[in-house]
Amino acid sequence: MATATSSINTINRVKIHEVTKITPMMIPDDDELICLPLTLFDTYWLKFLPVERLFFYEVADLTWDLFDSEILPKLKHSLSLTLGLHYLPLAGHMMWPEHAAKPAIYYFLPGQDQKEDIVNGVTVAVAESEGLDFDVLSGDGIRQAVEFRALTPQLSISDNKAEVVSIQITLFPKQGFCIGISNHHAFFDGRSTMMFIKSWAYLCKQYLDMENASSQQQQTTICLPSELIPSFDRAFINENDPKGFDLVYVNNWLSFTGNDRSLKVLPSFNDVNKLVRATYVLTRAHLKKLRDKLLLLEDRNRQTSPNKLHLSTFVLACAYVFTCMVKARGGESDRDVILAFTADYRSRLDPPVPTNYFGNCVGSHTRLVKARDFVEEPAATGLGGVAFVAHKLSEMVQEIGGGLTIQGFDEEKLVKLMAVMQRVSQGGQGLGVAGSIHFDVYGSDFGWGRPKKVEIVSIDTTGAVSLAESRHGDGGVEVGLALGKQDMDNFASFFDQGLKDLIV
């Protein structure tokens, strides 16, 4: 199940006790899982930075002995079981052989010819906090972004091969533990990531429940519910890609990087040492009040605004937060601002892709505006630029629609996104979104309760905001940000004052 190296190192206020390779408990009899090709939705994200999440679990009076003897073995065993039952490709590597036109995910069977020294399995680091405050890190207040990096596993990516997932499990003595997961953007979208985490959590909890049950009550088998069983069938997408967009995007990346077939990803936009993090909450009441005000304004302007606004929770939350972010940064009113988000295409494609499809099946959508558009809205509306952003986001969502065909995609889509990234690097302000309010991240219970807090760490490298459903299940939205300290203070002021104005 696992191979381990025991070394104790102190890195960034955590002690690394062990680095282990967790291998699948069994190997499924399915040749298609041994070499899994990337689709156009995967190659589009080939060079993007890994997506990193932290799940904080509160367990009072948790000691190292209890953690090491009870929690860790169950987490490792259930991870091995998860990989063996349904998630074998996650234990492989992304590679780009010389003869291949594009990379693929390879899992090498025992005795299979390998050109490189590749060890199958998911890397799991076991660590212990030395001075980090669990309550602070799992709270909402302003915190140093670099401290979260100590809890975040590194995804091993070289020129020739790349891990697709890596995990770190960190004990906070007397307080709880944290599970960190890093995943390669060219193999996971958000829905796929959460499907894997929930599968692992489900099997761990089921295993724990079986151990605690009497012999008469114990189940003889452990299995996943159907919605958590992934489909790796690339035919759903590749057979509907006659134009070969998968290779179009590969060639776009080759041109962008100077014909470099290296699997290394792009550098970070930000210096994490200069950033702080915070979480802000928009309650159901806040969102309702904002929706009501926008609809009232829309009713007044009905003759000049023929299209009905799409005021989903996503549009409302992003419109409000993006407006606060632009105002918080200040600066030149003529600077470029890029609105960006991804949309899940599974149900939007014709023919549709199964909801349990594992891999990327999202499309990026962007819109270029100017910073002045966020502040020049008439003050009489009482919305301070939010209405402008809500209109833009509403238009973007409505333009996606349904019945999408891959043949109708824009061949220049990735090239245009690269141009957007260039604008951001030259001083433009990118306003992107990571996560979703529909992922139920707080439903990831491994057997020791729901997470106290979930964070998307990687927003500190991309500048995006993270979205999640409220952990309290009250219909609110949690918004995570990573900004410079002054910008964060400014944002907090605009955010709080705006909510006060809404109530008036």
Short mmCIF file of C-alpha atoms in Angstrom, two decimals, residues 431-435 459 462-467 479-482:
data_model
loop_
_atom_site.label_atom_id
_atom_site.label_comp_id
_atom_site.label_asym_id
_atom_site.label_seq_id
_atom_site.Cartn_x
_atom_site.Cartn_y
_atom_site.Cartn_z
CA LEU A 431 -10.79 39.53 -11.31
CA GLY A 432 -11.14 35.76 -11.48
CA VAL A 433 -13.01 33.11 -9.51
CA ALA A 434 -11.84 29.85 -7.96
CA GLY A 435 -14.19 27.30 -6.42
CA ILE A 459 -5.62 32.16 -4.96
CA THR A 462 -3.42 33.72 -9.28
CA GLY A 463 -5.10 36.74 -7.71
CA ALA A 464 -8.54 35.12 -8.00
CA VAL A 465 -11.17 35.17 -5.28
CA SER A 466 -12.46 31.90 -3.87
CA LEU A 467 -16.14 31.12 -3.47
CA VAL A 479 -15.44 34.78 -0.20
CA GLY A 480 -11.69 34.29 0.21
CA LEU A 481 -9.11 36.87 -0.86
CA ALA A 482 -5.33 37.18 -0.88
#
